[in-house]
Amino acid sequence: MTRLKTLFDEESKANDEQLGPSSCINVESVERLNEKDFPNGDLYVGDFKEILPHGKGKYTWSDGTVYDGDWEAGKMAGKGLLIWPSGAKYNGDISGGYLHGFGAFTASDGSIYEGHWRMNIRHGYGKKKYSNSDIYEGEWKEGEHEGKGIYFWNNGNKYTGNWKRGKMHGRGVMEWINGDHYNGCWFNGFRHGNGIYQDADGGYYFGTWTRGLKDGKGLFYPAGSKRPSLKKCCTSLGYDNDHNTALPQCSSLHLEEHIVKKPSIKRSLSERISVSRVLKGSGRMSSKTAESSGLSDSGREFVHHNSSGTFSFDSDAGQSELQENTALIYEREYMQGVMIKERIRDYNELSKKAEKKTKFHAKETQKSSCVGIFKGHNSYHLMLNLQLGIRYTVGKITPVPKREVRAADFGDRARITMFFPKKGSQFTPPHKSIDFYWKDYCPMVFRHLRELFKLDAAEYMMSICGDDGLTEISSPGKSGSLFYLSHDDKFVIKTLKKSELKVLLKMLPKYHNHVKEHENTLITKFFGLHRITLPGRIKVRFVVMGNMFCTELRIHRRYDLKGSTHGRITDKDKIHENTTLKDLDLSYEFHMDKSLREFLFDQIADDCAFLKSQQIIDYSLLLGLHFRAPEPLDGLVEPPNMSPNMQSSPAGQGLTADGEVLFPSKGFVLLAHEPSSVSTDPGPHIRGRALRAFSLGNQEVDILVPGTGRLRVQLGVNMPAQANHKLPQDESDSAEVELFEVYDVILYMGIIDILQEYNAKKKAEHAYKSVKFGPTTISVVEPELYANRFTNFLKQKVFPEQP
């Protein structure tokens, strides 16, 4: 019993931290009496059963701590009241000596929690009023806010939405006392993902945020303009509100119902930002409100363009001009809070563009080969079947002792097959999908590949087969393939044609040897090859691959680069936030450290030699760009509008010692590699050792990214470079202004689509297109010419040597 008293004393002194475990009392000197004094000064008055307290009783410790309530076999059990000398008290359910059930706890600082407990920890639904009058009401897990809940700040601000580990996480709505309103996605306490911000004056900004800062493309509707349609906003920016392709970590927004109608006020383009932070440990939050313009410090300046197409600012003219042009909409692009591009659009023009995109999307969906293949079997069944099959296969082969891969492990006959009836069988569990047959190709080979890539079998299964499931994403290409993304973004699962499956099985022995000999290979990592047979003998083939863009940094641009020119440009009306662009869309060239560039092209040469030996063509370099915001021009930066969780940020990243906001450094720094300072966890796209940089004396290097942390530089992963514009701006598009010419970027890349052989069909296609379009412009050429052209294009146009 003394252990219980001491632990509760420590809890009350720690200002309402988690309660420690309890134990039963020392019964050595207890007698069967209604009152008993203990040698240490403790006193018990109450009922006994034999020699143990049982029934009603009051126990007083020598320091004044008191429990008055029910007992069972020497332990507190039932209902009771605990009072500590500090003034803290608990009144409620107790089980087995623990606070367990429903009860109210008042801490010594005056904070009150009333709700459910589990083993001395707040767990379940509860309401807590903090000593500063903040209130949280909602779900708790292991002593922290988790699930759905509402937080009221004492200054009138309110957050309603999802929580995780004590921080705002998922879908949520923030309402500020000044009338501003944000409805969208949160991650780890920051606005993160897509959402809509409404000013008190009626202006709207629909776009994306990263760690509390605007990051990516968005639409701004000035105060007094026509209320935006969320569906049109999503379509214009390329967000698929049904499939969440823009934001896998947040459920579909459906924000239209939450847009608060405000009286129209004719005023300048300003955006008010609130800065809040979490007081670590107690779960209490404090909130400051600071008004700042998204464009300038004054918040009263109107951005317009002069005849040269450059930005100028006019505080007076803006007021009247805005009143006359309420149909204007501003397409903007931000990088870590810095606006880098703006284009003025007419509302009607944007509406027509959205309708055109919607029609195009519907037409493409009808064309998709997946519709014909699955014939009504929805993708949820396929996802569930895939999870069941992978769980079965990995679980079956994992216990097999490790050994070297043998020749018999390759080929179509090296497989595991199983029937999965809906009702279950002796070998398979019952499930909610339809009956299906499962085939796993070359399971021992892919197990060995996963081991080479240092993937743990249990983590692999949890990523793909966990309760969070898979997210269906739209296809970036013309193949009509179906794509799934694992909940942690580590793995991409793609449907294959029968011909592609045959090519992969054929090349698998050489592929296995290649990735074994070249740890830095840029070629796609394959982790599994499977087939599902549905009723009606419908066969769907899948391959599991590593996601090359699995990173906490936002990928601002994606390019699929082949080195050809025919058909390698994207229609401007079809470009949106997540479009994968092509060769002729690339408006940058990238200058890299001399040694990094040499390592890159040495590996590209090895990989192309392998693909050429397998008669493979039509592959491409998938290139992802994370831009670091340039030094902001005056009036084009917003403060780093952090969430109420700011204090949890690492020291020196965005905060002064007293919690005030600083503008973060925008670039990055190369540092000598320190294994203890960076994560060495294996990932789906991690390759080999850290790379050496010429600029640091050919030492292995890490990259320090402000606001994110220190990252390991590897081939195709976290590679620093400088992006320079290489094409002049289209003069016909004078409404769009590009504010910067040079950016620091972090590159992610890999060679994809390696399953197309130069077969008879492709040879015939080459002959036809060579006559019609010219042999040098088309993608379909013989393997040696393809490899040479691909490499030269990357060397000369994408990653040229610095002069």
Coordinates of N, CA and C in Angstrom, one line a residue, residues 25-48 50-53 57-61:
I25 N -2.0 -3.9 0.2 CA -1.3 -3.5 1.4 C -0.5 -4.6 2.0
N26 N 0.5 -4.3 2.9 CA 1.2 -5.2 3.7 C 0.3 -5.7 4.8
V27 N 0.0 -7.0 4.8 CA -1.0 -7.5 5.7 C -0.3 -8.3 6.8
E28 N 1.0 -8.2 7.0 CA 1.7 -9.0 8.0 C 1.1 -8.8 9.4
S29 N 0.8 -7.5 9.7 CA 0.3 -7.2 11.1 C -1.1 -6.9 11.2
V30 N -1.9 -7.2 10.1 CA -3.3 -6.9 10.1 C -4.0 -8.0 11.0
E31 N -4.9 -7.6 11.8 CA -5.7 -8.5 12.6 C -7.2 -8.3 12.2
R32 N -8.0 -9.3 12.7 CA -9.4 -9.3 12.3 C -10.1 -8.3 13.3
L33 N -9.9 -7.0 13.0 CA -10.5 -6.0 13.9 C -11.1 -4.9 13.0
N34 N -12.0 -4.0 13.5 CA -12.6 -2.9 12.7 C -11.6 -1.8 12.6
E35 N -10.6 -1.8 13.4 CA -9.6 -0.7 13.4 C -8.2 -1.3 13.7
K36 N -7.2 -0.8 12.9 CA -5.9 -1.4 13.1 C -4.8 -0.3 12.8
D37 N -3.9 -0.2 13.8 CA -2.8 0.7 13.7 C -1.6 -0.1 13.2
F38 N -0.8 0.5 12.3 CA 0.4 -0.1 11.8 C 1.6 0.5 12.4
P39 N 2.7 -0.2 12.6 CA 3.9 0.3 13.2 C 4.5 1.6 12.5
N40 N 4.2 1.7 11.2 CA 4.7 2.9 10.5 C 3.8 4.1 10.6
G41 N 2.7 4.0 11.4 CA 1.9 5.1 11.5 C 0.6 5.1 10.7
D42 N 0.5 4.1 9.8 CA -0.7 4.0 8.9 C -1.9 3.5 9.8
L43 N -3.1 3.8 9.3 CA -4.3 3.4 10.1 C -5.3 2.9 9.1
Y44 N -6.0 1.7 9.4 CA -7.1 1.2 8.6 C -8.3 1.0 9.5
V45 N -9.4 1.6 9.1 CA -10.7 1.4 9.8 C -11.7 0.8 8.8
G46 N -12.2 -0.3 9.1 CA -13.2 -0.9 8.2 C -13.4 -2.4 8.3
D47 N -14.0 -3.0 7.3 CA -14.3 -4.4 7.3 C -13.2 -5.3 6.9
F48 N -13.2 -6.5 7.5 CA -12.1 -7.5 7.2 C -12.8 -8.8 6.7
E50 N -11.3 -12.5 7.0 CA -10.1 -13.2 7.6 C -9.1 -12.1 8.0
I51 N -7.9 -12.1 7.4 CA -6.9 -11.1 7.8 C -6.8 -10.0 6.7
L52 N -7.7 -9.9 5.7 CA -7.5 -8.9 4.6 C -8.7 -7.9 4.7
P53 N -8.4 -6.6 4.4 CA -9.5 -5.7 4.2 C -10.5 -6.1 3.1
G57 N -14.0 0.4 3.8 CA -13.0 0.7 4.7 C -12.2 2.0 4.4
K58 N -11.5 2.5 5.4 CA -10.8 3.8 5.2 C -9.4 3.5 5.6
Y59 N -8.4 3.8 4.7 CA -7.0 3.6 5.0 C -6.3 5.0 4.9
T60 N -5.6 5.3 6.0 CA -4.9 6.6 6.1 C -3.5 6.4 6.3
W61 N -2.7 6.9 5.4 CA -1.2 6.8 5.5 C -0.7 7.8 6.5

